[in-house]
């Protein structure tokens, strides 16, 4: 009987998630459990909703958490808003675009996939040209495509969707809390985020928000389950949502004033999300975006000064993820292995066509700190020098420091 | 900007879940985040699997966690094992039996519901009579039906299912970790549990196990998703599993040696489950069952000596939940409200036909303690006396103390 005590090695998680949680969040999770309908717990849930609205920059009443990781939140909103047979356009510019189609195919949607070379984003005209053909119920799109580090501009897309009366459902799993996202102003109808990236809580909860257009669809698909339904409960006209656990209609009743029993809310993750959002409120949204942006600028300046090449269309790069082409003279597993095992720093590989070609560096949430950027650049330099890769020694950290000095 | 700090009021959770987490579990959750594929983290996951096998008393290779609450774990196993058109028999003796049918109807199974008065369990013959009619792919059943406090004997059921070649899938959400459950010996093919009851971790993870019969079905439904699939990946012959997030085939690859990216494992919940299982290993399974059993005996003796009536078929009562008929002279909300607000003790109401008629008292995991039973009985007595309900004053605690003394 030799099972280990939880005692994680020291790690700096400079990958695109999961990243380190704010220590205040970790501390909040060790608070004792409250009953799921204890008035104090319901109070925390209501505050979480209010703070999440501020972070999504929305007034959507339907703003709450799903007790899954981000992927489950995506499926919940997509399969709640999209009925079998609905036509959905998915502009895919990386792995997670394909995930959206993978989820929607299973629920019987008719998918049209627009594809783009990994490392680029779509021009609004490309998407409009397809929507013009007519009949689309929705566009589903990734905001920050972590697999390629690209970020699709959203403002124009919202206008186009409105013009063609298509819902816009956006995955902001990798960007919410690190990048300015304006759900209402940009015309996003449904939006999903995770907690383990720029929100800086552990993985295990998904933040979602959607407007009345989607809410009306959900109501028309609602069916209160046997064992708790009452006489006044009437079934809707549209096909029932395929999953019981990921059923937006039931989740609305759980989070809404009726507090109708569904799952048992994950108490400690709820504490974590509440505290993580509170940390964001304390910092201020703009201050938080500026912090991520400055650290990104320093990181990129450092990498380029070192002589490394940043992958993809830099103009549309996410400020919270940077990918570099793996330089000649070293391979990905060696680079990542030495950073992890010698320096305790985690960076990531990518998927599919980019696996082994790029290294992805995160700059997310609590990990987006000046000291982390400088330590990462120093360690990266050391690993490359140790492997006799040709770089401009000392220039990386120096360039980053200069960015910080000029920012004062 | 006045959002509260997480600072829960002191509570004793003598309800049927969520109950208090072991303080060691809460502490484990405040450990820093590790990357999802960090070797140390993968090591914890492997240990969790090994410990979960011991608690389920199984040698099933496929034993792991789903990042949902228990309800999601139920749906995951049910919709992975059952294909559209499969005939499933559900003997329902309370609310959660209906939940199984609710989940399976959505995935196109053909359900036959056997119903029983709430407060009773099925005789094996009743189930066999139905299986005899032939054509059943599976029987899905609740072990501990928390809505009524009844526990369905399982050993006989396993033999009957084997005889008629039907899978037996059992919900042990409320019982695992508090009651002797022998998955292999009893012939259970798939088994699901939660964490927030007798396991004494927070809600937010589901423990599942299933044997090769179900694993073969899952393999035949497997389809590796675009963006990460490789040339050697072949699709199976059976219909794909309806959900991407709750896809057993993908979860197997995530937890298996391939560690194929699916969701991002909920790090802190994984720490919690690992530590909760470790606490069970340290206590010993038999010692743990005995503890629950003794506290149940003391609780029941106390309630009866007080003059209260235990609900339902006592012979088949769960040792981890006890329901009492609400006595004349007080109503449920008053009783529960005063226990919660004056004494900080939570007990529960029930659902549907039993709402307002019974009060359910939990005796689960970390909350199953002598002191808790004695405090609960004292507080219950005080509330009843305060409301002028006729009871035998002082006899309850005295009877419970006697049970403990005789047990020495």
PDB file of C-alpha atoms in Angstrom, chain A residues 284-385:
ATOM      1  CA  UNK A 284      -9.407  45.323 -13.633  1.00  0.00           C
ATOM      2  CA  UNK A 285     -10.141  44.073 -17.146  1.00  0.00           C
ATOM      3  CA  UNK A 286      -8.117  46.662 -19.032  1.00  0.00           C
ATOM      4  CA  UNK A 287      -5.157  46.340 -16.677  1.00  0.00           C
ATOM      5  CA  UNK A 288      -5.245  42.595 -17.197  1.00  0.00           C
ATOM      6  CA  UNK A 289      -5.326  42.850 -20.983  1.00  0.00           C
ATOM      7  CA  UNK A 290      -2.462  45.356 -20.868  1.00  0.00           C
ATOM      8  CA  UNK A 291      -0.410  43.030 -18.706  1.00  0.00           C
ATOM      9  CA  UNK A 292      -0.804  40.134 -21.135  1.00  0.00           C
ATOM     10  CA  UNK A 293      -0.062  42.394 -24.055  1.00  0.00           C
ATOM     11  CA  UNK A 294       3.144  43.828 -22.548  1.00  0.00           C
ATOM     12  CA  UNK A 295       4.442  40.399 -21.611  1.00  0.00           C
ATOM     13  CA  UNK A 296       3.688  39.176 -25.117  1.00  0.00           C
ATOM     14  CA  UNK A 297       5.607  42.074 -26.602  1.00  0.00           C
ATOM     15  CA  UNK A 298       8.613  41.324 -24.394  1.00  0.00           C
ATOM     16  CA  UNK A 299       8.481  37.616 -25.147  1.00  0.00           C
ATOM     17  CA  UNK A 300       8.311  38.116 -28.903  1.00  0.00           C
ATOM     18  CA  UNK A 301      11.067  40.732 -28.871  1.00  0.00           C
ATOM     19  CA  UNK A 302      13.226  38.333 -26.890  1.00  0.00           C
ATOM     20  CA  UNK A 303      12.591  35.344 -29.132  1.00  0.00           C
ATOM     21  CA  UNK A 304      13.285  37.327 -32.287  1.00  0.00           C
ATOM     22  CA  UNK A 305      16.410  38.984 -30.883  1.00  0.00           C
ATOM     23  CA  UNK A 306      17.663  35.518 -30.002  1.00  0.00           C
ATOM     24  CA  UNK A 307      17.327  34.701 -33.697  1.00  0.00           C
ATOM     25  CA  UNK A 308      14.279  32.450 -33.454  1.00  0.00           C
ATOM     26  CA  UNK A 309      11.438  32.559 -35.920  1.00  0.00           C
ATOM     27  CA  UNK A 310       7.872  33.139 -34.775  1.00  0.00           C
ATOM     28  CA  UNK A 311       5.405  30.869 -36.540  1.00  0.00           C
ATOM     29  CA  UNK A 312       2.466  32.061 -38.621  1.00  0.00           C
ATOM     30  CA  UNK A 313       0.805  35.359 -39.419  1.00  0.00           C
ATOM     31  CA  UNK A 314       2.202  37.554 -36.644  1.00  0.00           C
ATOM     32  CA  UNK A 315      -0.406  40.263 -37.213  1.00  0.00           C
ATOM     33  CA  UNK A 316      -3.086  37.817 -36.084  1.00  0.00           C
ATOM     34  CA  UNK A 317      -1.128  36.049 -33.369  1.00  0.00           C
ATOM     35  CA  UNK A 318      -2.826  35.516 -30.010  1.00  0.00           C
ATOM     36  CA  UNK A 319      -1.116  37.689 -27.379  1.00  0.00           C
ATOM     37  CA  UNK A 320      -1.435  34.780 -24.973  1.00  0.00           C
ATOM     38  CA  UNK A 321       0.257  32.101 -27.093  1.00  0.00           C
ATOM     39  CA  UNK A 322       3.388  32.306 -29.230  1.00  0.00           C
ATOM     40  CA  UNK A 323       4.660  29.517 -31.430  1.00  0.00           C
ATOM     41  CA  UNK A 324       8.229  29.303 -32.669  1.00  0.00           C
ATOM     42  CA  UNK A 325       9.603  27.177 -35.457  1.00  0.00           C
ATOM     43  CA  UNK A 326      11.930  24.608 -33.910  1.00  0.00           C
ATOM     44  CA  UNK A 327      15.415  25.749 -34.989  1.00  0.00           C
ATOM     45  CA  UNK A 328      17.854  23.486 -36.783  1.00  0.00           C
ATOM     46  CA  UNK A 329      20.087  21.465 -34.494  1.00  0.00           C
ATOM     47  CA  UNK A 330      17.484  20.377 -31.936  1.00  0.00           C
ATOM     48  CA  UNK A 331      14.210  18.492 -31.968  1.00  0.00           C
ATOM     49  CA  UNK A 332      11.002  19.248 -30.106  1.00  0.00           C
ATOM     50  CA  UNK A 333      11.097  16.467 -27.502  1.00  0.00           C
ATOM     51  CA  UNK A 334      14.715  17.330 -26.553  1.00  0.00           C
ATOM     52  CA  UNK A 335      13.921  21.009 -26.220  1.00  0.00           C
ATOM     53  CA  UNK A 336      10.777  20.435 -24.201  1.00  0.00           C
ATOM     54  CA  UNK A 337      12.329  17.635 -22.166  1.00  0.00           C
ATOM     55  CA  UNK A 338      15.333  19.683 -21.056  1.00  0.00           C
ATOM     56  CA  UNK A 339      13.190  22.706 -20.242  1.00  0.00           C
ATOM     57  CA  UNK A 340      10.917  20.522 -18.115  1.00  0.00           C
ATOM     58  CA  UNK A 341      13.432  18.247 -16.463  1.00  0.00           C
ATOM     59  CA  UNK A 342      16.322  20.675 -15.903  1.00  0.00           C
ATOM     60  CA  UNK A 343      14.494  23.954 -15.460  1.00  0.00           C
ATOM     61  CA  UNK A 344      11.015  22.834 -14.343  1.00  0.00           C
ATOM     62  CA  UNK A 345       9.441  24.862 -17.150  1.00  0.00           C
ATOM     63  CA  UNK A 346       6.704  23.425 -19.347  1.00  0.00           C
ATOM     64  CA  UNK A 347       6.169  24.510 -22.946  1.00  0.00           C
ATOM     65  CA  UNK A 348       4.112  22.566 -25.484  1.00  0.00           C
ATOM     66  CA  UNK A 349       4.237  20.803 -28.817  1.00  0.00           C
ATOM     67  CA  UNK A 350       1.322  21.034 -31.260  1.00  0.00           C
ATOM     68  CA  UNK A 351      -0.953  18.614 -33.103  1.00  0.00           C
ATOM     69  CA  UNK A 352      -1.263  17.052 -36.556  1.00  0.00           C
ATOM     70  CA  UNK A 353       0.765  18.828 -39.250  1.00  0.00           C
ATOM     71  CA  UNK A 354       2.554  21.039 -36.704  1.00  0.00           C
ATOM     72  CA  UNK A 355       3.611  18.302 -34.297  1.00  0.00           C
ATOM     73  CA  UNK A 356       7.409  18.360 -34.159  1.00  0.00           C
ATOM     74  CA  UNK A 357       7.628  21.574 -36.198  1.00  0.00           C
ATOM     75  CA  UNK A 358       6.710  24.209 -33.641  1.00  0.00           C
ATOM     76  CA  UNK A 359       6.946  24.810 -29.923  1.00  0.00           C
ATOM     77  CA  UNK A 360       4.105  26.714 -28.307  1.00  0.00           C
ATOM     78  CA  UNK A 361       4.728  29.098 -25.433  1.00  0.00           C
ATOM     79  CA  UNK A 362       1.890  30.281 -23.233  1.00  0.00           C
ATOM     80  CA  UNK A 363       1.545  33.663 -21.568  1.00  0.00           C
ATOM     81  CA  UNK A 364      -1.676  33.134 -19.720  1.00  0.00           C
ATOM     82  CA  UNK A 365      -3.331  34.460 -16.583  1.00  0.00           C
ATOM     83  CA  UNK A 366      -1.251  34.125 -13.448  1.00  0.00           C
ATOM     84  CA  UNK A 367       1.692  32.868 -15.548  1.00  0.00           C
ATOM     85  CA  UNK A 368       1.778  36.069 -17.561  1.00  0.00           C
ATOM     86  CA  UNK A 369       4.437  37.734 -15.417  1.00  0.00           C
ATOM     87  CA  UNK A 370       7.581  39.675 -16.224  1.00  0.00           C
ATOM     88  CA  UNK A 371       9.723  37.315 -14.166  1.00  0.00           C
ATOM     89  CA  UNK A 372       8.328  34.277 -15.955  1.00  0.00           C
ATOM     90  CA  UNK A 373       9.046  35.748 -19.383  1.00  0.00           C
ATOM     91  CA  UNK A 374      12.625  36.597 -18.390  1.00  0.00           C
ATOM     92  CA  UNK A 375      13.254  33.206 -16.765  1.00  0.00           C
ATOM     93  CA  UNK A 376      11.791  31.396 -19.765  1.00  0.00           C
ATOM     94  CA  UNK A 377      13.979  33.323 -22.212  1.00  0.00           C
ATOM     95  CA  UNK A 378      17.086  32.644 -20.100  1.00  0.00           C
ATOM     96  CA  UNK A 379      16.324  28.952 -19.820  1.00  0.00           C
ATOM     97  CA  UNK A 380      15.488  28.605 -23.497  1.00  0.00           C
ATOM     98  CA  UNK A 381      18.766  30.270 -24.404  1.00  0.00           C
ATOM     99  CA  UNK A 382      20.666  27.914 -22.103  1.00  0.00           C
ATOM    100  CA  UNK A 383      19.038  24.807 -23.594  1.00  0.00           C
ATOM    101  CA  UNK A 384      19.736  25.961 -27.150  1.00  0.00           C
ATOM    102  CA  UNK A 385      23.357  26.843 -26.338  1.00  0.00           C
TER     103      UNK A 385
END
